[in-house]
Amino acid sequence: MQGLSKYVDMALKLGAVEAVLAPVEKLVIDYRFYLKCRFGCPNWNKYWTCPSAPGFPAPWEFENIIRSYSIFLAIHTLCEEDNQKISFEIEESAFKDGFLLAFSISGCSILCNRDCTYPDSPCRYPQRARPTPSAVCIDVYKTAKLLSMNFEFGKPDWYSYVLLL
Ligand code: SF4
């Protein structure tokens, strides 16, 4: 994990309040979040990057993909916009460093000012569109606790993850 610590430094420099590298076993996934997406989420059927979109992998399929990685970076910010931006930047940087499968789980709503083209026309930024943590059933709260990161309900805590290798 040593060579990857540069991404921790980068996240902090870009404005994250915390950034932690961890083995992927510590990324908590719970399929019950799918119920919360499917029933009651105001964004259901509104984004190409939501589980409602055609071709979006089922949560258990997504978990299999996530578990193919070994290390991820958890990023904590106090602002959604910063969070998505930092994740994208780190993914791009890791890609340039040779981690060709680096992938951020961060959402993409800021790219389109929350006005997704779904379902009328194709995604505006297919190379940058990413799912949110909840869309792939990541338990953000339990993962934060496992990594000794701060998370308080009711506070503006935003989390994203970059799967590195
Ligand atoms: S990048 Fe924009 S158009 Fe594409 S899925 Fe995200 S919000 Fe929708």
mmCIF file of C-alpha atoms and ligand atoms in Angstrom:
data_model
loop_
_atom_site.group_PDB
_atom_site.id
_atom_site.type_symbol
_atom_site.label_atom_id
_atom_site.label_comp_id
_atom_site.label_asym_id
_atom_site.label_seq_id
_atom_site.Cartn_x
_atom_site.Cartn_y
_atom_site.Cartn_z
ATOM 1 C CA MET A 1 0.000 0.000 0.000
ATOM 2 C CA GLN A 2 3.060 2.195 0.382
ATOM 3 C CA GLY A 3 3.234 3.563 -3.155
ATOM 4 C CA LEU A 4 -0.430 4.462 -2.991
ATOM 5 C CA SER A 5 -0.077 6.926 -0.132
ATOM 6 C CA LYS A 6 0.419 9.710 -2.681
ATOM 7 C CA TYR A 7 -3.336 9.491 -3.364
ATOM 8 C CA VAL A 8 -4.058 10.145 0.299
ATOM 9 C CA ASP A 9 -1.870 13.247 0.134
ATOM 10 C CA MET A 10 -3.523 14.308 -3.100
ATOM 11 C CA ALA A 11 -7.042 13.965 -1.681
ATOM 12 C CA LEU A 12 -6.111 16.009 1.384
ATOM 13 C CA LYS A 13 -4.427 18.656 -0.741
ATOM 14 C CA LEU A 14 -7.525 18.910 -2.918
ATOM 15 C CA GLY A 15 -9.690 19.553 0.125
ATOM 16 C CA ALA A 16 -10.722 16.226 1.646
ATOM 17 C CA VAL A 17 -10.989 16.287 5.435
ATOM 18 C CA GLU A 18 -9.986 12.610 5.610
ATOM 19 C CA ALA A 19 -8.626 10.076 3.147
ATOM 20 C CA VAL A 20 -7.839 6.476 4.060
ATOM 21 C CA LEU A 21 -6.395 3.561 2.075
ATOM 22 C CA ALA A 22 -7.791 0.167 2.980
ATOM 23 C CA PRO A 23 -8.107 -3.414 1.754
ATOM 24 C CA VAL A 24 -11.302 -3.939 -0.200
ATOM 25 C CA GLU A 25 -12.575 -6.397 2.457
ATOM 26 C CA LYS A 26 -13.260 -3.305 4.577
ATOM 27 C CA LEU A 27 -15.695 -1.862 2.052
ATOM 28 C CA VAL A 28 -19.046 -2.855 3.565
ATOM 29 C CA ILE A 29 -21.727 -3.818 1.044
ATOM 30 C CA ASP A 30 -25.325 -4.520 1.998
ATOM 31 C CA TYR A 31 -27.875 -5.400 -0.687
ATOM 32 C CA ARG A 32 -30.681 -3.968 1.453
ATOM 33 C CA PHE A 33 -29.687 -0.521 0.184
ATOM 34 C CA TYR A 34 -31.186 -1.570 -3.127
ATOM 35 C CA LEU A 35 -34.601 -1.464 -1.459
ATOM 36 C CA LYS A 36 -33.945 2.110 -0.376
ATOM 37 C CA CYS A 37 -33.021 2.996 -3.962
ATOM 38 C CA ARG A 38 -35.943 1.221 -5.569
ATOM 39 C CA PHE A 39 -38.603 2.393 -3.149
ATOM 40 C CA GLY A 40 -38.521 5.998 -2.082
ATOM 41 C CA CYS A 41 -35.389 7.528 -3.569
ATOM 42 C CA PRO A 42 -36.314 10.732 -5.463
ATOM 43 C CA ASN A 43 -33.527 10.052 -7.969
ATOM 44 C CA TRP A 44 -34.844 6.642 -9.051
ATOM 45 C CA ASN A 45 -35.202 6.545 -12.844
ATOM 46 C CA LYS A 46 -33.532 9.936 -13.235
ATOM 47 C CA TYR A 47 -29.874 9.135 -13.906
ATOM 48 C CA TRP A 48 -27.948 6.941 -16.297
ATOM 49 C CA THR A 49 -25.758 6.019 -13.325
ATOM 50 C CA CYS A 50 -28.617 4.772 -11.119
ATOM 51 C CA PRO A 51 -29.625 1.131 -10.647
ATOM 52 C CA SER A 52 -32.837 1.984 -12.542
ATOM 53 C CA ALA A 53 -30.939 2.540 -15.807
ATOM 54 C CA PRO A 54 -30.896 -0.268 -18.382
ATOM 55 C CA GLY A 55 -27.766 -2.393 -18.189
ATOM 56 C CA PHE A 56 -26.842 -1.287 -14.668
ATOM 57 C CA PRO A 57 -25.398 -4.363 -12.913
ATOM 58 C CA ALA A 58 -27.427 -5.888 -10.092
ATOM 59 C CA PRO A 59 -25.931 -5.191 -6.632
ATOM 60 C CA TRP A 60 -24.538 -8.728 -6.316
ATOM 61 C CA GLU A 61 -22.968 -8.431 -9.771
ATOM 62 C CA PHE A 62 -21.447 -5.110 -8.792
ATOM 63 C CA GLU A 63 -20.107 -6.605 -5.581
ATOM 64 C CA ASN A 64 -18.311 -9.306 -7.550
ATOM 65 C CA ILE A 65 -16.612 -6.622 -9.611
ATOM 66 C CA ILE A 66 -15.696 -4.559 -6.537
ATOM 67 C CA ARG A 67 -14.258 -7.636 -4.778
ATOM 68 C CA SER A 68 -11.934 -8.149 -7.761
ATOM 69 C CA TYR A 69 -9.981 -5.122 -6.531
ATOM 70 C CA SER A 70 -7.691 -5.320 -3.519
ATOM 71 C CA ILE A 71 -7.155 -1.715 -2.356
ATOM 72 C CA PHE A 72 -9.431 1.323 -2.276
ATOM 73 C CA LEU A 73 -9.221 4.909 -1.109
ATOM 74 C CA ALA A 74 -12.060 6.318 0.997
ATOM 75 C CA ILE A 75 -12.501 10.082 0.669
ATOM 76 C CA HIS A 76 -14.441 12.212 3.135
ATOM 77 C CA THR A 77 -15.427 15.813 2.433
ATOM 78 C CA LEU A 78 -17.977 18.226 3.829
ATOM 79 C CA CYS A 79 -19.346 19.081 0.394
ATOM 80 C CA GLU A 80 -20.755 16.829 -2.348
ATOM 81 C CA GLU A 81 -19.222 18.843 -5.186
ATOM 82 C CA ASP A 82 -15.714 18.602 -3.720
ATOM 83 C CA ASN A 83 -16.193 14.923 -3.094
ATOM 84 C CA GLN A 84 -17.091 14.034 -6.658
ATOM 85 C CA LYS A 85 -14.377 16.292 -8.074
ATOM 86 C CA ILE A 86 -11.618 14.869 -5.876
ATOM 87 C CA SER A 87 -12.601 11.282 -6.714
ATOM 88 C CA PHE A 88 -12.531 11.935 -10.441
ATOM 89 C CA GLU A 89 -9.138 13.629 -10.189
ATOM 90 C CA ILE A 90 -7.634 10.783 -8.214
ATOM 91 C CA GLU A 91 -9.033 8.188 -10.589
ATOM 92 C CA GLU A 92 -7.523 10.071 -13.523
ATOM 93 C CA SER A 93 -4.200 10.454 -11.780
ATOM 94 C CA ALA A 94 -4.078 6.758 -10.837
ATOM 95 C CA PHE A 95 -4.896 5.838 -14.438
ATOM 96 C CA LYS A 96 -1.990 7.956 -15.679
ATOM 97 C CA ASP A 97 0.239 6.241 -13.098
ATOM 98 C CA GLY A 98 -0.566 2.872 -14.632
ATOM 99 C CA PHE A 99 -3.529 1.759 -12.517
ATOM 100 C CA LEU A 100 -5.612 1.280 -15.619
ATOM 101 C CA LEU A 101 -8.629 -0.154 -13.793
ATOM 102 C CA ALA A 102 -8.862 2.634 -11.212
ATOM 103 C CA PHE A 103 -12.545 3.502 -10.795
ATOM 104 C CA SER A 104 -14.282 6.089 -8.669
ATOM 105 C CA ILE A 105 -17.618 5.498 -6.982
ATOM 106 C CA SER A 106 -18.748 9.021 -6.430
ATOM 107 C CA GLY A 107 -21.725 10.020 -8.558
ATOM 108 C CA CYS A 108 -21.673 12.494 -11.423
ATOM 109 C CA SER A 109 -24.598 14.831 -10.794
ATOM 110 C CA ILE A 110 -22.350 17.879 -10.463
ATOM 111 C CA LEU A 111 -21.188 17.482 -14.042
ATOM 112 C CA CYS A 112 -24.685 18.267 -15.244
ATOM 113 C CA ASN A 113 -25.899 20.535 -12.476
ATOM 114 C CA ARG A 114 -28.294 17.734 -11.413
ATOM 115 C CA ASP A 115 -30.018 17.831 -14.786
ATOM 116 C CA CYS A 116 -29.328 14.385 -16.227
ATOM 117 C CA THR A 117 -30.266 13.660 -19.832
ATOM 118 C CA TYR A 118 -31.859 10.359 -18.756
ATOM 119 C CA PRO A 119 -33.792 8.821 -20.425
ATOM 120 C CA ASP A 120 -34.322 11.076 -23.442
ATOM 121 C CA SER A 121 -30.804 11.358 -24.776
ATOM 122 C CA PRO A 122 -27.407 9.774 -24.145
ATOM 123 C CA CYS A 123 -25.199 10.696 -21.216
ATOM 124 C CA ARG A 124 -23.302 13.946 -21.799
ATOM 125 C CA TYR A 125 -20.087 12.686 -20.188
ATOM 126 C CA PRO A 126 -19.939 8.912 -20.623
ATOM 127 C CA GLN A 127 -16.214 8.852 -19.810
ATOM 128 C CA ARG A 128 -16.799 10.516 -16.443
ATOM 129 C CA ALA A 129 -20.222 9.206 -15.418
ATOM 130 C CA ARG A 130 -19.917 7.159 -12.208
ATOM 131 C CA PRO A 131 -22.383 5.580 -9.792
ATOM 132 C CA THR A 132 -22.890 6.840 -6.271
ATOM 133 C CA PRO A 133 -21.899 4.638 -3.304
ATOM 134 C CA SER A 134 -25.544 3.929 -2.503
ATOM 135 C CA ALA A 135 -26.212 2.852 -6.109
ATOM 136 C CA VAL A 136 -23.808 -0.057 -5.593
ATOM 137 C CA CYS A 137 -25.067 -0.799 -2.062
ATOM 138 C CA ILE A 138 -22.026 0.448 -0.128
ATOM 139 C CA ASP A 139 -22.802 0.992 3.538
ATOM 140 C CA VAL A 140 -21.069 4.351 3.944
ATOM 141 C CA TYR A 141 -21.671 4.561 7.693
ATOM 142 C CA LYS A 142 -20.319 1.112 8.561
ATOM 143 C CA THR A 143 -17.377 1.526 6.213
ATOM 144 C CA ALA A 144 -16.479 4.850 7.851
ATOM 145 C CA LYS A 145 -16.646 3.264 11.303
ATOM 146 C CA LEU A 146 -14.494 0.343 10.189
ATOM 147 C CA LEU A 147 -11.868 2.778 8.891
ATOM 148 C CA SER A 148 -12.105 5.002 12.004
ATOM 149 C CA MET A 149 -13.350 7.899 9.877
ATOM 150 C CA ASN A 150 -15.864 10.465 11.052
ATOM 151 C CA PHE A 151 -19.499 10.130 10.079
ATOM 152 C CA GLU A 152 -22.344 11.779 11.900
ATOM 153 C CA PHE A 153 -25.958 11.483 10.845
ATOM 154 C CA GLY A 154 -27.460 14.858 10.063
ATOM 155 C CA LYS A 155 -24.057 16.409 9.304
ATOM 156 C CA PRO A 156 -22.882 17.257 5.770
ATOM 157 C CA ASP A 157 -20.499 14.321 5.498
ATOM 158 C CA TRP A 158 -19.894 13.080 1.946
ATOM 159 C CA TYR A 159 -18.022 9.928 1.059
ATOM 160 C CA SER A 160 -16.682 8.512 -2.161
ATOM 161 C CA TYR A 161 -14.329 5.657 -2.970
ATOM 162 C CA VAL A 162 -11.675 5.085 -5.566
ATOM 163 C CA LEU A 163 -10.965 1.446 -6.337
ATOM 164 C CA LEU A 164 -7.260 1.511 -7.109
ATOM 165 C CA LEU A 165 -5.923 -1.964 -7.774
HETATM 166 S S1 SF4 B 1 -22.733 12.640 -16.467
HETATM 167 FE FE1 SF4 B 1 -24.589 13.894 -16.569
HETATM 168 S S2 SF4 B 1 -25.823 12.961 -18.229
HETATM 169 FE FE2 SF4 B 1 -24.277 11.449 -17.614
HETATM 170 S S3 SF4 B 1 -25.294 10.166 -16.047
HETATM 171 FE FE3 SF4 B 1 -24.171 11.785 -14.953
HETATM 172 S S4 SF4 B 1 -25.696 13.410 -14.639
HETATM 173 FE FE4 SF4 B 1 -26.495 12.044 -16.273
#
